[in-house]
PDB file of C-alpha atoms in Angstrom:
ATOM      1  CA  MET A   1       1.969 -28.309  -3.746  1.00 36.00           C
ATOM      2  CA  ASN A   2      -0.031 -26.043  -1.448  1.00 39.00           C
ATOM      3  CA  THR A   3       0.740 -22.345  -1.365  1.00 38.00           C
ATOM      4  CA  ASN A   4       0.246 -20.531   1.944  1.00 42.00           C
ATOM      5  CA  LEU A   5       1.509 -17.303   3.431  1.00 39.00           C
ATOM      6  CA  ASP A   6       4.680 -18.938   4.762  1.00 40.00           C
ATOM      7  CA  GLU A   7       5.610 -20.353   1.371  1.00 37.00           C
ATOM      8  CA  SER A   8       4.870 -17.097  -0.420  1.00 37.00           C
ATOM      9  CA  SER A   9       7.386 -15.434   1.930  1.00 35.00           C
ATOM     10  CA  ASN A  10       7.741 -11.734   1.223  1.00 41.00           C
ATOM     11  CA  SER A  11       5.092 -11.853  -1.466  1.00 40.00           C
ATOM     12  CA  TYR A  12       4.676  -8.087  -1.708  1.00 39.00           C
ATOM     13  CA  GLU A  13       8.210  -7.242  -2.719  1.00 41.00           C
ATOM     14  CA  ASN A  14      10.629  -9.903  -3.863  1.00 42.00           C
ATOM     15  CA  ASP A  15       9.020 -11.503  -6.925  1.00 43.00           C
ATOM     16  CA  ASP A  16      11.197 -10.727  -9.953  1.00 46.00           C
ATOM     17  CA  ARG A  17      12.563  -7.700  -8.136  1.00 47.00           C
ATOM     18  CA  GLN A  18      15.580  -7.435 -10.398  1.00 49.00           C
ATOM     19  CA  ASN A  19      13.363  -6.587 -13.351  1.00 54.00           C
ATOM     20  CA  PHE A  20      11.867  -3.470 -11.789  1.00 70.00           C
ATOM     21  CA  LEU A  21      14.721  -1.714  -9.981  1.00 85.00           C
ATOM     22  CA  PRO A  22      15.171   2.001 -10.691  1.00 87.00           C
ATOM     23  CA  LEU A  23      18.332   3.479 -12.137  1.00 91.00           C
ATOM     24  CA  LEU A  24      20.856   4.597  -9.514  1.00 94.00           C
ATOM     25  CA  THR A  25      20.382   8.346  -9.685  1.00 95.00           C
ATOM     26  CA  ASP A  26      21.310  10.733  -6.873  1.00 96.00           C
ATOM     27  CA  GLY A  27      17.620  10.921  -5.984  1.00 94.00           C
ATOM     28  CA  ILE A  28      17.339   7.137  -5.684  1.00 95.00           C
ATOM     29  CA  ILE A  29      20.406   6.983  -3.448  1.00 97.00           C
ATOM     30  CA  GLN A  30      19.045   9.806  -1.285  1.00 96.00           C
ATOM     31  CA  ARG A  31      15.741   7.956  -0.937  1.00 94.00           C
ATOM     32  CA  ALA A  32      17.606   4.816   0.154  1.00 96.00           C
ATOM     33  CA  GLN A  33      19.412   6.894   2.769  1.00 97.00           C
ATOM     34  CA  GLU A  34      16.066   8.242   3.973  1.00 95.00           C
ATOM     35  CA  GLY A  35      14.750   4.701   4.217  1.00 95.00           C
ATOM     36  CA  LEU A  36      17.720   3.632   6.297  1.00 96.00           C
ATOM     37  CA  ALA A  37      17.196   6.589   8.630  1.00 96.00           C
ATOM     38  CA  ALA A  38      13.521   5.661   9.019  1.00 94.00           C
ATOM     39  CA  ALA A  39      14.471   2.047   9.819  1.00 95.00           C
ATOM     40  CA  ARG A  40      16.750   3.306  12.601  1.00 96.00           C
ATOM     41  CA  ASP A  41      14.171   5.743  14.027  1.00 95.00           C
ATOM     42  CA  LEU A  42      13.175   4.424  17.461  1.00 95.00           C
ATOM     43  CA  GLU A  43       9.927   6.408  17.534  1.00 95.00           C
ATOM     44  CA  ALA A  44       8.930   4.950  14.171  1.00 93.00           C
ATOM     45  CA  LYS A  45       9.695   1.423  15.399  1.00 94.00           C
ATOM     46  CA  GLU A  46       7.603   2.004  18.514  1.00 95.00           C
ATOM     47  CA  SER A  47       4.687   3.308  16.433  1.00 94.00           C
ATOM     48  CA  VAL A  48       4.800   0.285  14.120  1.00 94.00           C
ATOM     49  CA  GLU A  49       4.728  -2.096  17.067  1.00 95.00           C
ATOM     50  CA  GLU A  50       1.923  -0.096  18.676  1.00 94.00           C
ATOM     51  CA  SER A  51      -0.162  -0.367  15.503  1.00 95.00           C
ATOM     52  CA  LEU A  52       0.389  -4.110  15.205  1.00 95.00           C
ATOM     53  CA  ALA A  53      -0.429  -4.624  18.887  1.00 95.00           C
ATOM     54  CA  ASN A  54      -3.551  -2.480  18.481  1.00 94.00           C
ATOM     55  CA  ALA A  55      -4.717  -4.550  15.490  1.00 94.00           C
ATOM     56  CA  GLU A  56      -4.063  -7.740  17.451  1.00 94.00           C
ATOM     57  CA  ALA A  57      -6.114  -6.376  20.341  1.00 94.00           C
ATOM     58  CA  PHE A  58      -9.047  -5.800  17.968  1.00 91.00           C
ATOM     59  CA  VAL A  59      -8.741  -9.333  16.590  1.00 93.00           C
ATOM     60  CA  GLN A  60      -8.671 -10.769  20.123  1.00 93.00           C
ATOM     61  CA  GLY A  61     -11.679  -8.726  21.224  1.00 92.00           C
ATOM     62  CA  ASN A  62      -9.684  -6.604  23.648  1.00 92.00           C
ATOM     63  CA  SER A  63      -9.678  -2.850  24.169  1.00 90.00           C
ATOM     64  CA  HIS A  64      -8.096  -1.078  21.188  1.00 89.00           C
ATOM     65  CA  LYS A  65      -7.852   2.275  19.414  1.00 86.00           C
ATOM     66  CA  GLN A  66     -10.156   2.767  16.458  1.00 88.00           C
ATOM     67  CA  VAL A  67     -11.542   6.121  15.435  1.00 91.00           C
ATOM     68  CA  ASN A  68     -15.189   6.373  14.487  1.00 93.00           C
ATOM     69  CA  GLY A  69     -15.445   5.457  10.820  1.00 93.00           C
ATOM     70  CA  GLU A  70     -17.655   8.417   9.936  1.00 95.00           C
ATOM     71  CA  LEU A  71     -15.282  10.844  11.648  1.00 95.00           C
ATOM     72  CA  ARG A  72     -12.283   9.360   9.840  1.00 95.00           C
ATOM     73  CA  ARG A  73     -14.066   9.571   6.507  1.00 95.00           C
ATOM     74  CA  LEU A  74     -15.161  13.176   7.119  1.00 96.00           C
ATOM     75  CA  LEU A  75     -11.683  14.350   8.088  1.00 96.00           C
ATOM     76  CA  ILE A  76      -9.886  12.610   5.221  1.00 96.00           C
ATOM     77  CA  ARG A  77     -12.557  13.610   2.719  1.00 97.00           C
ATOM     78  CA  THR A  78     -12.292  17.276   3.764  1.00 97.00           C
ATOM     79  CA  ILE A  79      -8.531  17.266   3.217  1.00 97.00           C
ATOM     80  CA  ILE A  80      -8.620  15.327  -0.055  1.00 98.00           C
ATOM     81  CA  HIS A  81     -11.424  17.414  -1.563  1.00 98.00           C
ATOM     82  CA  SER A  82      -9.644  20.618  -0.648  1.00 98.00           C
ATOM     83  CA  LEU A  83      -6.601  19.464  -2.627  1.00 98.00           C
ATOM     84  CA  PHE A  84      -8.019  17.526  -5.583  1.00 98.00           C
ATOM     85  CA  ARG A  85     -11.124  17.185  -7.759  1.00 98.00           C
ATOM     86  CA  VAL A  86     -12.220  13.599  -7.200  1.00 98.00           C
ATOM     87  CA  LYS A  87     -14.702  11.769  -9.398  1.00 98.00           C
ATOM     88  CA  VAL A  88     -16.080   8.399  -8.278  1.00 98.00           C
ATOM     89  CA  GLU A  89     -17.544   5.792 -10.602  1.00 98.00           C
ATOM     90  CA  ASN A  90     -19.516   2.668  -9.588  1.00 98.00           C
ATOM     91  CA  ARG A  91     -19.363   3.297  -5.843  1.00 97.00           C
ATOM     92  CA  GLU A  92     -22.491   1.152  -5.491  1.00 97.00           C
ATOM     93  CA  LEU A  93     -20.441  -1.941  -6.381  1.00 98.00           C
ATOM     94  CA  ILE A  94     -18.601  -1.854  -3.039  1.00 97.00           C
ATOM     95  CA  PRO A  95     -20.120  -4.671  -0.940  1.00 96.00           C
ATOM     96  CA  GLN A  96     -21.466  -3.845   2.503  1.00 94.00           C
ATOM     97  CA  VAL A  97     -19.699  -6.873   3.953  1.00 96.00           C
ATOM     98  CA  SER A  98     -16.094  -7.723   4.711  1.00 97.00           C
ATOM     99  CA  ALA A  99     -13.966  -7.422   1.580  1.00 98.00           C
ATOM    100  CA  ILE A 100     -10.541  -6.557   0.232  1.00 98.00           C
ATOM    101  CA  LEU A 101     -10.192  -3.399  -1.862  1.00 98.00           C
ATOM    102  CA  ALA A 102      -7.400  -3.861  -4.415  1.00 98.00           C
ATOM    103  CA  PRO A 103      -6.420  -0.660  -6.278  1.00 98.00           C
ATOM    104  CA  ASN A 104      -3.530   0.068  -8.592  1.00 98.00           C
ATOM    105  CA  HIS A 105      -0.919   2.249  -6.905  1.00 97.00           C
ATOM    106  CA  LEU A 106       0.471   5.539  -8.238  1.00 97.00           C
ATOM    107  CA  SER A 107       0.941   7.833  -5.232  1.00 97.00           C
ATOM    108  CA  HIS A 108       1.286   7.799  -1.454  1.00 96.00           C
ATOM    109  CA  PHE A 109      -2.014   9.708  -1.410  1.00 97.00           C
ATOM    110  CA  ASP A 110      -3.832   6.675  -2.864  1.00 98.00           C
ATOM    111  CA  PRO A 111      -5.027   5.051   0.383  1.00 97.00           C
ATOM    112  CA  PHE A 112      -6.491   8.339   1.563  1.00 97.00           C
ATOM    113  CA  LEU A 113      -8.175   8.923  -1.790  1.00 98.00           C
ATOM    114  CA  ILE A 114      -9.889   5.561  -1.355  1.00 98.00           C
ATOM    115  CA  LEU A 115     -10.816   6.076   2.308  1.00 97.00           C
ATOM    116  CA  SER A 116     -12.292   9.489   1.526  1.00 97.00           C
ATOM    117  CA  GLU A 117     -14.827   7.976  -0.866  1.00 97.00           C
ATOM    118  CA  ILE A 118     -15.988   4.718   0.719  1.00 97.00           C
ATOM    119  CA  GLY A 119     -18.471   4.192   3.517  1.00 94.00           C
ATOM    120  CA  ALA A 120     -17.597   4.004   7.188  1.00 93.00           C
ATOM    121  CA  ASN A 121     -18.891   0.456   7.614  1.00 93.00           C
ATOM    122  CA  PRO A 122     -17.211  -1.925   7.211  1.00 95.00           C
ATOM    123  CA  PHE A 123     -14.144  -0.213   8.638  1.00 96.00           C
ATOM    124  CA  TYR A 124     -11.172  -0.616   6.292  1.00 97.00           C
ATOM    125  CA  TYR A 125      -7.637  -1.131   7.542  1.00 97.00           C
ATOM    126  CA  ILE A 126      -4.690  -0.040   5.379  1.00 96.00           C
ATOM    127  CA  LEU A 127      -2.083  -2.738   4.826  1.00 96.00           C
ATOM    128  CA  GLY A 128       1.032  -0.855   3.793  1.00 94.00           C
ATOM    129  CA  ASP A 129       4.748  -0.254   4.084  1.00 95.00           C
ATOM    130  CA  ALA A 130       5.716   0.412   7.699  1.00 95.00           C
ATOM    131  CA  ARG A 131       8.380   3.044   7.064  1.00 93.00           C
ATOM    132  CA  THR A 132       6.378   4.972   4.471  1.00 92.00           C
ATOM    133  CA  LEU A 133       3.478   5.130   6.905  1.00 93.00           C
ATOM    134  CA  TYR A 134       5.483   6.039  10.013  1.00 93.00           C
ATOM    135  CA  ASN A 135       8.582   7.901   8.796  1.00 91.00           C
ATOM    136  CA  LYS A 136       7.360  11.356   9.896  1.00 91.00           C
ATOM    137  CA  TRP A 137       6.079  12.523  13.265  1.00 92.00           C
ATOM    138  CA  TRP A 138       2.808  13.933  11.950  1.00 93.00           C
ATOM    139  CA  LYS A 139       2.038  10.691  10.099  1.00 93.00           C
ATOM    140  CA  ARG A 140       2.637   8.749  13.301  1.00 92.00           C
ATOM    141  CA  GLY A 141       0.307  11.040  15.192  1.00 92.00           C
ATOM    142  CA  PHE A 142      -2.500  10.736  12.649  1.00 91.00           C
ATOM    143  CA  LEU A 143      -2.193   6.980  12.257  1.00 91.00           C
ATOM    144  CA  SER A 144      -2.029   6.435  16.011  1.00 90.00           C
ATOM    145  CA  TRP A 145      -5.278   8.398  16.368  1.00 89.00           C
ATOM    146  CA  ASN A 146      -6.800   6.570  13.435  1.00 87.00           C
ATOM    147  CA  GLY A 147      -6.029   3.030  14.625  1.00 89.00           C
ATOM    148  CA  GLY A 148      -6.652   1.484  11.208  1.00 93.00           C
ATOM    149  CA  THR A 149      -3.320   0.350   9.823  1.00 95.00           C
ATOM    150  CA  ILE A 150      -1.439  -2.939   9.407  1.00 96.00           C
ATOM    151  CA  PRO A 151       2.208  -1.979   8.835  1.00 95.00           C
ATOM    152  CA  LEU A 152       4.473  -4.475   7.097  1.00 93.00           C
ATOM    153  CA  ASP A 153       8.243  -4.578   6.801  1.00 93.00           C
ATOM    154  CA  ARG A 154       9.903  -4.722   3.397  1.00 90.00           C
ATOM    155  CA  LEU A 155      12.851  -3.367   1.481  1.00 93.00           C
ATOM    156  CA  TRP A 156      12.206  -0.345  -0.700  1.00 93.00           C
ATOM    157  CA  LYS A 157      13.017  -0.567  -4.389  1.00 91.00           C
ATOM    158  CA  GLU A 158      15.546   2.223  -3.914  1.00 94.00           C
ATOM    159  CA  GLU A 159      17.328   0.167  -1.253  1.00 96.00           C
ATOM    160  CA  LEU A 160      17.308  -2.900  -3.462  1.00 95.00           C
ATOM    161  CA  ALA A 161      18.824  -0.814  -6.262  1.00 96.00           C
ATOM    162  CA  VAL A 162      21.631   0.330  -3.941  1.00 97.00           C
ATOM    163  CA  ILE A 163      22.307  -3.251  -2.820  1.00 97.00           C
ATOM    164  CA  GLU A 164      22.463  -4.509  -6.397  1.00 95.00           C
ATOM    165  CA  GLY A 165      24.639  -1.560  -7.441  1.00 96.00           C
ATOM    166  CA  ALA A 166      27.101  -2.281  -4.635  1.00 96.00           C
ATOM    167  CA  LYS A 167      27.327  -5.903  -5.766  1.00 95.00           C
ATOM    168  CA  LYS A 168      28.347  -4.759  -9.226  1.00 93.00           C
ATOM    169  CA  ASP A 169      30.517  -1.720  -9.868  1.00 90.00           C
ATOM    170  CA  ARG A 170      29.425   0.927  -7.336  1.00 95.00           C
ATOM    171  CA  LYS A 171      32.049   0.603  -4.618  1.00 95.00           C
ATOM    172  CA  ASP A 172      30.954   3.967  -3.242  1.00 96.00           C
ATOM    173  CA  LEU A 173      27.680   2.334  -2.209  1.00 97.00           C
ATOM    174  CA  ILE A 174      29.130  -0.605  -0.304  1.00 97.00           C
ATOM    175  CA  ASP A 175      28.865   1.025   3.144  1.00 97.00           C
ATOM    176  CA  LEU A 176      25.280   2.119   2.511  1.00 98.00           C
ATOM    177  CA  ALA A 177      24.332  -1.313   1.162  1.00 97.00           C
ATOM    178  CA  GLN A 178      25.839  -3.043   4.202  1.00 97.00           C
ATOM    179  CA  ALA A 179      23.980  -0.711   6.553  1.00 98.00           C
ATOM    180  CA  ILE A 180      20.709  -1.422   4.741  1.00 97.00           C
ATOM    181  CA  ALA A 181      21.297  -5.171   4.976  1.00 96.00           C
ATOM    182  CA  LYS A 182      22.032  -4.841   8.701  1.00 96.00           C
ATOM    183  CA  ASP A 183      19.368  -2.403   9.858  1.00 96.00           C
ATOM    184  CA  VAL A 184      16.420  -2.582   7.446  1.00 96.00           C
ATOM    185  CA  PRO A 185      13.901  -5.400   8.029  1.00 92.00           C
ATOM    186  CA  ASP A 186      13.323  -7.299   4.799  1.00 88.00           C
ATOM    187  CA  GLY A 187       9.915  -8.751   5.683  1.00 86.00           C
ATOM    188  CA  LYS A 188      11.041 -12.374   5.430  1.00 87.00           C
ATOM    189  CA  SER A 189      10.694 -13.220   9.126  1.00 88.00           C
ATOM    190  CA  LEU A 190       8.374 -16.217   9.392  1.00 91.00           C
ATOM    191  CA  GLN A 191       7.200 -15.040  12.802  1.00 92.00           C
ATOM    192  CA  LYS A 192       6.258 -11.609  11.458  1.00 91.00           C
ATOM    193  CA  LEU A 193       4.518 -13.095   8.411  1.00 90.00           C
ATOM    194  CA  ARG A 194       2.421 -15.348  10.625  1.00 92.00           C
ATOM    195  CA  ARG A 195       1.562 -12.390  12.824  1.00 93.00           C
ATOM    196  CA  LEU A 196       0.399 -10.383   9.804  1.00 93.00           C
ATOM    197  CA  ASP A 197      -1.650 -13.350   8.660  1.00 93.00           C
ATOM    198  CA  ARG A 198      -3.373 -13.719  12.045  1.00 94.00           C
ATOM    199  CA  ILE A 199      -4.180 -10.021  12.140  1.00 96.00           C
ATOM    200  CA  SER A 200      -5.472  -9.875   8.572  1.00 96.00           C
ATOM    201  CA  GLN A 201      -7.587 -12.998   8.890  1.00 96.00           C
ATOM    202  CA  GLY A 202      -9.003 -11.749  12.203  1.00 96.00           C
ATOM    203  CA  ILE A 203      -9.944  -8.383  10.721  1.00 97.00           C
ATOM    204  CA  LEU A 204     -11.687  -9.973   7.755  1.00 97.00           C
ATOM    205  CA  SER A 205     -13.474 -12.635   9.811  1.00 94.00           C
ATOM    206  CA  GLY A 206     -14.566  -9.904  12.210  1.00 93.00           C
ATOM    207  CA  GLY A 207     -16.538  -8.152   9.472  1.00 94.00           C
ATOM    208  CA  ASN A 208     -14.106  -5.378   8.599  1.00 95.00           C
ATOM    209  CA  GLY A 209     -12.155  -4.833   5.378  1.00 97.00           C
ATOM    210  CA  ILE A 210      -8.569  -4.381   4.246  1.00 98.00           C
ATOM    211  CA  LEU A 211      -7.165  -2.029   1.629  1.00 98.00           C
ATOM    212  CA  ILE A 212      -4.265  -3.763  -0.160  1.00 98.00           C
ATOM    213  CA  PHE A 213      -2.253  -2.499  -3.110  1.00 98.00           C
ATOM    214  CA  PRO A 214      -1.566  -5.734  -5.010  1.00 97.00           C
ATOM    215  CA  GLU A 215       1.352  -4.321  -7.018  1.00 96.00           C
ATOM    216  CA  GLY A 216       3.218  -3.995  -3.732  1.00 91.00           C
ATOM    217  CA  LYS A 217       4.907  -0.744  -4.756  1.00 90.00           C
ATOM    218  CA  LEU A 218       4.237   2.455  -6.679  1.00 92.00           C
ATOM    219  CA  GLY A 219       3.482   1.973 -10.354  1.00 93.00           C
ATOM    220  CA  THR A 220       5.537   3.622 -13.049  1.00 90.00           C
ATOM    221  CA  ALA A 221       2.874   5.097 -15.352  1.00 95.00           C
ATOM    222  CA  GLU A 222      -0.831   5.876 -15.653  1.00 97.00           C
ATOM    223  CA  GLY A 223      -2.853   3.002 -17.069  1.00 96.00           C
ATOM    224  CA  GLU A 224      -0.129   0.402 -16.507  1.00 96.00           C
ATOM    225  CA  LEU A 225       0.274  -2.344 -13.900  1.00 96.00           C
ATOM    226  CA  LEU A 226       3.292  -3.954 -12.305  1.00 94.00           C
ATOM    227  CA  PRO A 227       3.034  -7.725 -11.703  1.00 95.00           C
ATOM    228  CA  LEU A 228       0.640  -8.455  -8.842  1.00 97.00           C
ATOM    229  CA  LYS A 229       1.927 -10.007  -5.628  1.00 95.00           C
ATOM    230  CA  LYS A 230       0.480 -13.175  -4.125  1.00 95.00           C
ATOM    231  CA  GLY A 231      -0.548 -11.757  -0.754  1.00 94.00           C
ATOM    232  CA  VAL A 232      -3.863 -10.257  -1.849  1.00 97.00           C
ATOM    233  CA  ALA A 233      -4.973 -13.589  -3.351  1.00 98.00           C
ATOM    234  CA  ILE A 234      -3.868 -15.623  -0.343  1.00 96.00           C
ATOM    235  CA  TYR A 235      -5.649 -13.355   2.143  1.00 96.00           C
ATOM    236  CA  ALA A 236      -8.867 -13.353   0.107  1.00 97.00           C
ATOM    237  CA  LEU A 237      -8.913 -17.116  -0.451  1.00 97.00           C
ATOM    238  CA  ARG A 238      -8.195 -17.980   3.156  1.00 96.00           C
ATOM    239  CA  ALA A 239     -10.802 -15.559   4.502  1.00 97.00           C
ATOM    240  CA  GLY A 240     -13.367 -16.299   1.806  1.00 97.00           C
ATOM    241  CA  VAL A 241     -14.031 -12.622   1.092  1.00 98.00           C
ATOM    242  CA  PRO A 242     -14.509 -10.834  -2.246  1.00 98.00           C
ATOM    243  CA  ILE A 243     -11.838  -8.696  -3.857  1.00 98.00           C
ATOM    244  CA  VAL A 244     -12.990  -5.352  -5.264  1.00 98.00           C
ATOM    245  CA  PRO A 245     -10.745  -4.081  -8.073  1.00 98.00           C
ATOM    246  CA  VAL A 246     -10.283  -0.307  -8.021  1.00 98.00           C
ATOM    247  CA  ALA A 247      -8.703   1.865 -10.709  1.00 98.00           C
ATOM    248  CA  ILE A 248      -7.053   5.070  -9.529  1.00 98.00           C
ATOM    249  CA  ILE A 249      -6.638   7.407 -12.480  1.00 98.00           C
ATOM    250  CA  GLY A 250      -4.660  10.643 -12.336  1.00 98.00           C
ATOM    251  CA  SER A 251      -2.657  10.384  -9.107  1.00 98.00           C
ATOM    252  CA  LYS A 252       0.774   9.684 -10.612  1.00 97.00           C
ATOM    253  CA  ASP A 253       1.600  13.380 -11.033  1.00 97.00           C
ATOM    254  CA  LEU A 254      -0.220  15.471  -8.462  1.00 98.00           C
ATOM    255  CA  TYR A 255      -0.904  19.179  -8.217  1.00 98.00           C
ATOM    256  CA  PHE A 256      -3.508  21.450  -6.621  1.00 98.00           C
ATOM    257  CA  ARG A 257      -7.050  20.712  -7.884  1.00 98.00           C
ATOM    258  CA  LYS A 258      -5.812  17.854 -10.069  1.00 98.00           C
ATOM    259  CA  PRO A 259      -8.734  15.784 -11.459  1.00 98.00           C
ATOM    260  CA  ILE A 260      -8.561  12.214 -10.142  1.00 98.00           C
ATOM    261  CA  THR A 261     -10.959   9.361 -10.881  1.00 98.00           C
ATOM    262  CA  LEU A 262     -11.704   6.356  -8.679  1.00 98.00           C
ATOM    263  CA  ARG A 263     -13.387   3.607 -10.690  1.00 98.00           C
ATOM    264  CA  PHE A 264     -14.708   0.608  -8.757  1.00 98.00           C
ATOM    265  CA  GLY A 265     -15.196  -2.754 -10.448  1.00 98.00           C
ATOM    266  CA  LYS A 266     -17.478  -5.700  -9.772  1.00 98.00           C
ATOM    267  CA  PRO A 267     -16.420  -7.754  -6.725  1.00 98.00           C
ATOM    268  CA  LEU A 268     -14.477 -10.885  -7.596  1.00 98.00           C
ATOM    269  CA  VAL A 269     -15.705 -13.885  -5.607  1.00 98.00           C
ATOM    270  CA  PHE A 270     -13.772 -17.131  -5.160  1.00 97.00           C
ATOM    271  CA  PRO A 271     -14.412 -20.298  -3.129  1.00 96.00           C
ATOM    272  CA  GLN A 272     -12.794 -20.182   0.290  1.00 97.00           C
ATOM    273  CA  SER A 273      -9.637 -22.256   0.699  1.00 96.00           C
ATOM    274  CA  LEU A 274      -7.746 -22.357   3.986  1.00 94.00           C
ATOM    275  CA  ARG A 275      -4.663 -23.744   2.232  1.00 94.00           C
ATOM    276  CA  PRO A 276      -4.897 -22.457  -1.328  1.00 96.00           C
ATOM    277  CA  LYS A 277      -2.917 -24.195  -4.030  1.00 97.00           C
ATOM    278  CA  SER A 278      -0.603 -22.343  -6.366  1.00 97.00           C
ATOM    279  CA  SER A 279      -3.095 -22.762  -9.195  1.00 97.00           C
ATOM    280  CA  GLN A 280      -5.853 -21.157  -7.116  1.00 98.00           C
ATOM    281  CA  VAL A 281      -3.658 -18.221  -6.166  1.00 98.00           C
ATOM    282  CA  GLN A 282      -2.661 -17.677  -9.783  1.00 98.00           C
ATOM    283  CA  ALA A 283      -6.281 -17.853 -10.937  1.00 98.00           C
ATOM    284  CA  VAL A 284      -7.184 -15.074  -8.496  1.00 98.00           C
ATOM    285  CA  LEU A 285      -4.243 -12.931  -9.619  1.00 98.00           C
ATOM    286  CA  ASP A 286      -5.135 -13.450 -13.285  1.00 98.00           C
ATOM    287  CA  ALA A 287      -8.754 -12.456 -12.668  1.00 98.00           C
ATOM    288  CA  LEU A 288      -7.758  -9.403 -10.627  1.00 98.00           C
ATOM    289  CA  GLN A 289      -5.211  -8.261 -13.174  1.00 98.00           C
ATOM    290  CA  ALA A 290      -7.736  -8.591 -16.009  1.00 98.00           C
ATOM    291  CA  ALA A 291     -10.324  -6.640 -13.997  1.00 98.00           C
ATOM    292  CA  LEU A 292      -7.879  -3.831 -13.198  1.00 98.00           C
ATOM    293  CA  ILE A 293      -6.705  -3.568 -16.796  1.00 98.00           C
ATOM    294  CA  ASP A 294     -10.320  -3.344 -17.899  1.00 98.00           C
ATOM    295  CA  LEU A 295     -10.929  -0.462 -15.460  1.00 98.00           C
ATOM    296  CA  LEU A 296      -7.776   1.498 -16.290  1.00 98.00           C
ATOM    297  CA  PRO A 297      -7.648   3.970 -19.200  1.00 96.00           C
ATOM    298  CA  GLN A 298      -6.109   2.777 -22.457  1.00 91.00           C
ATOM    299  CA  ASN A 299      -4.678   6.143 -23.500  1.00 92.00           C
ATOM    300  CA  TYR A 300      -4.491   8.421 -20.480  1.00 95.00           C
ATOM    301  CA  GLN A 301      -3.788  12.058 -21.313  1.00 94.00           C
ATOM    302  CA  GLU A 302      -2.242  14.236 -18.622  1.00 95.00           C
ATOM    303  CA  PRO A 303      -4.100  17.555 -18.251  1.00 95.00           C
ATOM    304  CA  GLN A 304      -2.261  20.644 -19.439  1.00 93.00           C
ATOM    305  CA  GLY A 305      -1.999  24.019 -17.752  1.00 94.00           C
ATOM    306  CA  ILE A 306      -0.659  25.512 -14.531  1.00 95.00           C
ATOM    307  CA  LYS A 307       0.233  22.896 -11.907  1.00 97.00           C
ATOM    308  CA  LEU A 308       0.321  24.574  -8.511  1.00 98.00           C
ATOM    309  CA  TRP A 309       2.008  22.825  -5.545  1.00 98.00           C
ATOM    310  CA  ARG A 310       3.234  20.057  -7.833  1.00 97.00           C
ATOM    311  CA  ASN A 311       6.550  19.424  -6.088  1.00 97.00           C
ATOM    312  CA  PHE A 312       5.023  19.703  -2.640  1.00 97.00           C
ATOM    313  CA  LEU A 313       2.139  17.301  -3.252  1.00 98.00           C
ATOM    314  CA  ASN A 314       4.245  14.701  -5.028  1.00 97.00           C
ATOM    315  CA  ARG A 315       6.646  14.626  -2.073  1.00 94.00           C
ATOM    316  CA  ALA A 316       4.314  15.369   0.835  1.00 95.00           C
ATOM    317  CA  LEU A 317       3.698  11.780   1.948  1.00 95.00           C
ATOM    318  CA  CYS A 318       6.992  10.191   0.881  1.00 89.00           C
TER     319      CYS A 318
END
């Protein structure tokens, strides 16, 4: 049976979701409440639609917002290097053609760490969670200026934990769970999935690149991977572009001047398939997972010493 984007449905979030839900702490419940508020924020909704429309305009060859790649890189690099000590390994392996960058995911700073260290051409779009990207006014302003995002709807793991808790023994969470089910887009809309597919395929066929976090959510520990979602494989196979595995090392617990390593791997190349089969998708995921594991540290040791701005930096982009 063929596997395409429609059949994979919400391939970034729902696979085996029950196995990876966090414990229902006060912090998790508060985060779910924040997510609900972001889903109801009219300005955030407008910014998400603006970004999608802007990406569609690029794909269709119409007038669109897109900051100069060198300027974007310079600005992000200045900010990132003022906060952290970044080491880059194997940068020369990044192809100078359209590709998908596929890093592990430890922090909301991760996309900006990557963008600060890669070239300006091809121009890389960030495919990421809509509410995390647009839940604060200053994020919306920066991303609107930047013009390089593809926001996608999905339920947060904290929201899923609340929903599952309400189904079991947490009656105090029933109202919150019902509100989440009513007001938070779950990413399953076939129309929205097809729109994302058109945009992504247009960006890749137009010579630009996409930054996708194949775990689909933040990882739990340095050097470890969550199961990879199907979307990254489907996009790469359909577009016929290489996938570059990237290991991000050190961004799980951030503080001022924290040493962070970006380690790029050899591009993974697969035959193009407009309607990839399940076996092809799985082969890509297996190869990508093996490549990422090979790049990640086997026994990461967290640096010791004073950790300035730790709370601020770990929460700054949430």
